[in-house]
């Protein structure tokens, strides 16, 4: 991971408590790192303690106030316990980032019900369970910020990704609906749609079994040719947008979906 985001004031989110699902790896860790750099206390949550432990050590090494919670966002009871624990441990919950997700290429004709369920339940149901669990805490404290991590692939047809594109289209719809429903509770609900970011999770999910991982020069060459801004995204590119939405600059922004992708989805080949 590159150096934590320091482009915002270091006390921008002082006193705020954030919960980032999937915060132990990839984009989620980049988001957690940016929120910590802006002064927030951050809880990172996911299934695997080994992910959380390494990430928390990295975030704390930079001086961050960080806690960890093991959870599975597919299970509503586990999600409720996660939110309860964060609110108890830190006294409040101001910012929820729904980042946990699963994905892999699979032909729709042979996609098994289990594989379909695994992705839709993690990406869409998990996002809803987290929003629903956070709502009463945020409402009781007079407001909050919810940011869900979506994608851009469902803006067009994207073969082999029926499960993930359907789930993220649902996340976008949920974002707009909850934004309207929860505006009276002073809770803003937005989404960020990242372009291609070569996280370890993505590389693993999209490398066919037995194939060698793509070399970095070959990948950089591809990015230079096919992404208008000429480079892959970094987790912090997404973290900066989440920080902006969580800050006072986001006070009047709700129901919006921000594409952060270096212009990728507008081109025919990326
Ligand atoms: P990643 O590193 O694989 O991140 C997924 C995270 O979700 C992991 O930390 C994983 O941790 C957690 N997770 C998975 N299933 C979970 C579950 N059932 N309960 C709780 N946590 C769970 O992948 P990434 O590339 O950073 O992706 C992060 C987000 O960005 C996702 O929403 C993805 O759809 C979105 N996105 C990524 C890209 C890209 O190019 N990278 C592009 C567009 C959108 P555990 O294994 O410990 O549970």
PDB file of N, CA, C and O and ligand atoms in Angstrom, residues 22-28 45-48 51 71-74 99-101 122 149-151 168 194-197 199 201-202, ligand 1:
ATOM      1  N   UNK A  22     -14.583  -5.172   5.254  1.00  0.00           N
ATOM      2  CA  UNK A  22     -13.517  -5.546   4.316  1.00  0.00           C
ATOM      3  C   UNK A  22     -12.325  -4.612   4.446  1.00  0.00           C
ATOM      4  O   UNK A  22     -11.558  -4.449   3.501  1.00  0.00           O
ATOM      5  N   UNK A  23     -12.157  -4.034   5.647  1.00  0.00           N
ATOM      6  CA  UNK A  23     -11.111  -3.013   5.856  1.00  0.00           C
ATOM      7  C   UNK A  23      -9.721  -3.580   6.068  1.00  0.00           C
ATOM      8  O   UNK A  23      -8.777  -2.819   6.273  1.00  0.00           O
ATOM      9  N   UNK A  24      -9.586  -4.915   6.001  1.00  0.00           N
ATOM     10  CA  UNK A  24      -8.278  -5.514   6.246  1.00  0.00           C
ATOM     11  C   UNK A  24      -7.419  -5.672   5.003  1.00  0.00           C
ATOM     12  O   UNK A  24      -6.232  -5.992   5.109  1.00  0.00           O
ATOM     13  N   UNK A  25      -7.996  -5.475   3.834  1.00  0.00           N
ATOM     14  CA  UNK A  25      -7.229  -5.692   2.593  1.00  0.00           C
ATOM     15  C   UNK A  25      -7.597  -4.637   1.545  1.00  0.00           C
ATOM     16  O   UNK A  25      -8.622  -3.946   1.670  1.00  0.00           O
ATOM     17  N   UNK A  26      -6.778  -4.549   0.522  1.00  0.00           N
ATOM     18  CA  UNK A  26      -7.090  -3.832  -0.715  1.00  0.00           C
ATOM     19  C   UNK A  26      -7.679  -2.435  -0.542  1.00  0.00           C
ATOM     20  O   UNK A  26      -7.154  -1.594   0.190  1.00  0.00           O
ATOM     21  N   UNK A  27      -8.774  -2.208  -1.216  1.00  0.00           N
ATOM     22  CA  UNK A  27      -9.406  -0.882  -1.220  1.00  0.00           C
ATOM     23  C   UNK A  27      -9.901  -0.517   0.179  1.00  0.00           C
ATOM     24  O   UNK A  27      -9.770   0.621   0.625  1.00  0.00           O
ATOM     25  N   UNK A  28     -10.448  -1.498   0.895  1.00  0.00           N
ATOM     26  CA  UNK A  28     -10.946  -1.227   2.253  1.00  0.00           C
ATOM     27  C   UNK A  28      -9.833  -0.743   3.163  1.00  0.00           C
ATOM     28  O   UNK A  28     -10.030   0.197   3.958  1.00  0.00           O
ATOM     29  N   UNK A  45     -13.540  -4.474   9.742  1.00  0.00           N
ATOM     30  CA  UNK A  45     -14.291  -5.708   9.985  1.00  0.00           C
ATOM     31  C   UNK A  45     -14.216  -6.623   8.769  1.00  0.00           C
ATOM     32  O   UNK A  45     -14.327  -6.165   7.634  1.00  0.00           O
ATOM     33  N   UNK A  46     -14.000  -7.913   9.032  1.00  0.00           N
ATOM     34  CA  UNK A  46     -14.120  -8.912   7.963  1.00  0.00           C
ATOM     35  C   UNK A  46     -14.111 -10.297   8.590  1.00  0.00           C
ATOM     36  O   UNK A  46     -14.142 -10.414   9.819  1.00  0.00           O
ATOM     37  N   UNK A  47     -14.052 -11.352   7.748  1.00  0.00           N
ATOM     38  CA  UNK A  47     -14.158 -12.713   8.289  1.00  0.00           C
ATOM     39  C   UNK A  47     -12.852 -13.215   8.879  1.00  0.00           C
ATOM     40  O   UNK A  47     -12.840 -13.930   9.861  1.00  0.00           O
ATOM     41  N   UNK A  48     -11.732 -12.854   8.255  1.00  0.00           N
ATOM     42  CA  UNK A  48     -10.478 -13.531   8.594  1.00  0.00           C
ATOM     43  C   UNK A  48      -9.611 -12.706   9.543  1.00  0.00           C
ATOM     44  O   UNK A  48      -9.132 -11.623   9.170  1.00  0.00           O
ATOM     45  N   UNK A  51      -6.297 -11.232   8.268  1.00  0.00           N
ATOM     46  CA  UNK A  51      -6.362  -9.981   7.496  1.00  0.00           C
ATOM     47  C   UNK A  51      -6.430  -8.781   8.436  1.00  0.00           C
ATOM     48  O   UNK A  51      -5.758  -7.782   8.244  1.00  0.00           O
ATOM     49  N   UNK A  71     -16.435 -10.500  11.453  1.00  0.00           N
ATOM     50  CA  UNK A  71     -17.856 -10.621  11.100  1.00  0.00           C
ATOM     51  C   UNK A  71     -18.001 -11.237   9.710  1.00  0.00           C
ATOM     52  O   UNK A  71     -17.049 -11.280   8.938  1.00  0.00           O
ATOM     53  N   UNK A  72     -19.213 -11.727   9.447  1.00  0.00           N
ATOM     54  CA  UNK A  72     -19.555 -12.147   8.093  1.00  0.00           C
ATOM     55  C   UNK A  72     -20.759 -11.321   7.688  1.00  0.00           C
ATOM     56  O   UNK A  72     -21.840 -11.466   8.279  1.00  0.00           O
ATOM     57  N   UNK A  73     -20.594 -10.443   6.693  1.00  0.00           N
ATOM     58  CA  UNK A  73     -21.701  -9.537   6.344  1.00  0.00           C
ATOM     59  C   UNK A  73     -22.897 -10.263   5.743  1.00  0.00           C
ATOM     60  O   UNK A  73     -23.966  -9.673   5.593  1.00  0.00           O
ATOM     61  N   UNK A  74     -22.734 -11.550   5.410  1.00  0.00           N
ATOM     62  CA  UNK A  74     -23.871 -12.318   4.888  1.00  0.00           C
ATOM     63  C   UNK A  74     -24.838 -12.707   5.994  1.00  0.00           C
ATOM     64  O   UNK A  74     -25.939 -13.184   5.716  1.00  0.00           O
ATOM     65  N   UNK A  99     -17.761  -1.936   2.128  1.00  0.00           N
ATOM     66  CA  UNK A  99     -16.751  -2.252   1.105  1.00  0.00           C
ATOM     67  C   UNK A  99     -16.601  -3.760   0.878  1.00  0.00           C
ATOM     68  O   UNK A  99     -16.151  -4.189  -0.180  1.00  0.00           O
ATOM     69  N   UNK A 100     -17.001  -4.570   1.852  1.00  0.00           N
ATOM     70  CA  UNK A 100     -16.809  -6.026   1.737  1.00  0.00           C
ATOM     71  C   UNK A 100     -17.545  -6.547   0.511  1.00  0.00           C
ATOM     72  O   UNK A 100     -18.678  -6.165   0.236  1.00  0.00           O
ATOM     73  N   UNK A 101     -16.886  -7.422  -0.229  1.00  0.00           N
ATOM     74  CA  UNK A 101     -17.500  -7.996  -1.429  1.00  0.00           C
ATOM     75  C   UNK A 101     -16.701  -9.206  -1.863  1.00  0.00           C
ATOM     76  O   UNK A 101     -15.572  -9.408  -1.432  1.00  0.00           O
ATOM     77  N   UNK A 122     -23.172 -11.362  -0.319  1.00  0.00           N
ATOM     78  CA  UNK A 122     -22.095 -10.556   0.268  1.00  0.00           C
ATOM     79  C   UNK A 122     -22.237  -9.095  -0.166  1.00  0.00           C
ATOM     80  O   UNK A 122     -22.255  -8.183   0.666  1.00  0.00           O
ATOM     81  N   UNK A 149     -19.318   0.872  -1.530  1.00  0.00           N
ATOM     82  CA  UNK A 149     -18.398   0.753  -2.658  1.00  0.00           C
ATOM     83  C   UNK A 149     -19.072  -0.077  -3.747  1.00  0.00           C
ATOM     84  O   UNK A 149     -19.369  -1.256  -3.551  1.00  0.00           O
ATOM     85  N   UNK A 150     -19.332   0.560  -4.859  1.00  0.00           N
ATOM     86  CA  UNK A 150     -20.030  -0.083  -5.974  1.00  0.00           C
ATOM     87  C   UNK A 150     -19.022  -0.476  -7.055  1.00  0.00           C
ATOM     88  O   UNK A 150     -17.870  -0.828  -6.751  1.00  0.00           O
ATOM     89  N   UNK A 151     -19.392  -0.402  -8.299  1.00  0.00           N
ATOM     90  CA  UNK A 151     -18.477  -0.610  -9.436  1.00  0.00           C
ATOM     91  C   UNK A 151     -19.086   0.062 -10.660  1.00  0.00           C
ATOM     92  O   UNK A 151     -20.166   0.668 -10.569  1.00  0.00           O
ATOM     93  N   UNK A 168     -24.234  -5.165  -7.613  1.00  0.00           N
ATOM     94  CA  UNK A 168     -23.824  -3.756  -7.472  1.00  0.00           C
ATOM     95  C   UNK A 168     -24.886  -2.813  -8.047  1.00  0.00           C
ATOM     96  O   UNK A 168     -25.045  -1.688  -7.560  1.00  0.00           O
ATOM     97  N   UNK A 194     -15.454   2.439  -8.025  1.00  0.00           N
ATOM     98  CA  UNK A 194     -14.052   2.460  -8.456  1.00  0.00           C
ATOM     99  C   UNK A 194     -13.882   1.862  -9.843  1.00  0.00           C
ATOM    100  O   UNK A 194     -14.619   0.980 -10.261  1.00  0.00           O
ATOM    101  N   UNK A 195     -12.858   2.331 -10.528  1.00  0.00           N
ATOM    102  CA  UNK A 195     -12.379   1.668 -11.741  1.00  0.00           C
ATOM    103  C   UNK A 195     -11.379   0.604 -11.354  1.00  0.00           C
ATOM    104  O   UNK A 195     -11.273   0.235 -10.183  1.00  0.00           O
ATOM    105  N   UNK A 196     -10.610   0.103 -12.339  1.00  0.00           N
ATOM    106  CA  UNK A 196      -9.716  -1.027 -12.057  1.00  0.00           C
ATOM    107  C   UNK A 196      -8.561  -0.673 -11.107  1.00  0.00           C
ATOM    108  O   UNK A 196      -7.795   0.230 -11.369  1.00  0.00           O
ATOM    109  N   UNK A 197      -8.505  -1.420 -10.018  1.00  0.00           N
ATOM    110  CA  UNK A 197      -7.461  -1.240  -9.006  1.00  0.00           C
ATOM    111  C   UNK A 197      -6.880  -2.625  -8.728  1.00  0.00           C
ATOM    112  O   UNK A 197      -7.602  -3.505  -8.228  1.00  0.00           O
ATOM    113  N   UNK A 199      -5.753  -4.839  -6.779  1.00  0.00           N
ATOM    114  CA  UNK A 199      -5.525  -5.333  -5.416  1.00  0.00           C
ATOM    115  C   UNK A 199      -5.173  -6.826  -5.481  1.00  0.00           C
ATOM    116  O   UNK A 199      -5.460  -7.493  -6.479  1.00  0.00           O
ATOM    117  N   UNK A 201      -6.656  -9.131  -3.929  1.00  0.00           N
ATOM    118  CA  UNK A 201      -7.934  -9.850  -4.020  1.00  0.00           C
ATOM    119  C   UNK A 201      -8.403  -9.961  -5.462  1.00  0.00           C
ATOM    120  O   UNK A 201      -8.844 -11.015  -5.920  1.00  0.00           O
ATOM    121  N   UNK A 202      -8.276  -8.874  -6.202  1.00  0.00           N
ATOM    122  CA  UNK A 202      -8.713  -8.869  -7.598  1.00  0.00           C
ATOM    123  C   UNK A 202      -7.801  -9.750  -8.438  1.00  0.00           C
ATOM    124  O   UNK A 202      -8.261 -10.551  -9.260  1.00  0.00           O
TER     125      UNK A 202
HETATM  126  P1  LIG B   1     -10.527  -7.550  -1.714  1.00  0.00           P
HETATM  127  O1  LIG B   1      -9.171  -7.164  -1.244  1.00  0.00           O
HETATM  128  O2  LIG B   1     -10.769  -8.982  -2.058  1.00  0.00           O
HETATM  129  O3  LIG B   1     -11.554  -7.054  -0.623  1.00  0.00           O
HETATM  130  C1  LIG B   1     -12.712  -7.727  -0.231  1.00  0.00           C
HETATM  131  C2  LIG B   1     -12.784  -7.606   1.276  1.00  0.00           C
HETATM  132  O4  LIG B   1     -14.065  -8.043   1.693  1.00  0.00           O
HETATM  133  C3  LIG B   1     -11.746  -8.469   1.995  1.00  0.00           C
HETATM  134  O5  LIG B   1     -11.133  -7.693   2.995  1.00  0.00           O
HETATM  135  C4  LIG B   1     -12.568  -9.585   2.630  1.00  0.00           C
HETATM  136  O6  LIG B   1     -11.971  -9.941   3.889  1.00  0.00           O
HETATM  137  C5  LIG B   1     -13.919  -8.906   2.800  1.00  0.00           C
HETATM  138  N1  LIG B   1     -15.034  -9.841   2.743  1.00  0.00           N
HETATM  139  C6  LIG B   1     -15.351 -10.696   1.727  1.00  0.00           C
HETATM  140  N2  LIG B   1     -16.445 -11.392   2.022  1.00  0.00           N
HETATM  141  C7  LIG B   1     -16.837 -10.983   3.263  1.00  0.00           C
HETATM  142  C8  LIG B   1     -17.906 -11.333   4.125  1.00  0.00           C
HETATM  143  N3  LIG B   1     -18.821 -12.267   3.760  1.00  0.00           N
HETATM  144  N4  LIG B   1     -18.013 -10.721   5.322  1.00  0.00           N
HETATM  145  C9  LIG B   1     -17.099  -9.772   5.697  1.00  0.00           C
HETATM  146  N5  LIG B   1     -16.071  -9.393   4.929  1.00  0.00           N
HETATM  147  C10 LIG B   1     -15.942  -9.992   3.723  1.00  0.00           C
HETATM  148  O7  LIG B   1     -10.964  -6.742  -3.008  1.00  0.00           O
HETATM  149  P2  LIG B   1     -10.891  -5.167  -3.367  1.00  0.00           P
HETATM  150  O8  LIG B   1     -10.405  -5.106  -4.769  1.00  0.00           O
HETATM  151  O9  LIG B   1     -10.172  -4.413  -2.317  1.00  0.00           O
HETATM  152  O10 LIG B   1     -12.442  -4.772  -3.388  1.00  0.00           O
HETATM  153  C11 LIG B   1     -13.018  -3.920  -2.426  1.00  0.00           C
HETATM  154  C12 LIG B   1     -14.316  -3.329  -2.945  1.00  0.00           C
HETATM  155  O11 LIG B   1     -14.095  -2.577  -4.133  1.00  0.00           O
HETATM  156  C13 LIG B   1     -15.379  -4.350  -3.299  1.00  0.00           C
HETATM  157  O12 LIG B   1     -16.656  -3.850  -2.932  1.00  0.00           O
HETATM  158  C14 LIG B   1     -15.272  -4.456  -4.816  1.00  0.00           C
HETATM  159  O13 LIG B   1     -16.465  -4.904  -5.424  1.00  0.00           O
HETATM  160  C15 LIG B   1     -14.991  -3.009  -5.147  1.00  0.00           C
HETATM  161  N6  LIG B   1     -14.362  -2.790  -6.470  1.00  0.00           N
HETATM  162  C16 LIG B   1     -13.077  -3.176  -6.685  1.00  0.00           C
HETATM  163  C17 LIG B   1     -12.498  -2.917  -7.913  1.00  0.00           C
HETATM  164  C18 LIG B   1     -11.073  -3.285  -8.209  1.00  0.00           C
HETATM  165  O14 LIG B   1     -10.646  -3.158  -9.361  1.00  0.00           O
HETATM  166  N7  LIG B   1     -10.288  -3.705  -7.215  1.00  0.00           N
HETATM  167  C19 LIG B   1     -13.245  -2.300  -8.937  1.00  0.00           C
HETATM  168  C20 LIG B   1     -14.568  -1.948  -8.681  1.00  0.00           C
HETATM  169  C21 LIG B   1     -15.127  -2.186  -7.440  1.00  0.00           C
HETATM  170  P3  LIG B   1     -12.070 -11.423   4.532  1.00  0.00           P
HETATM  171  O15 LIG B   1     -11.606 -12.369   3.477  1.00  0.00           O
HETATM  172  O16 LIG B   1     -11.179 -11.335   5.724  1.00  0.00           O
HETATM  173  O17 LIG B   1     -13.509 -11.611   4.903  1.00  0.00           O
END
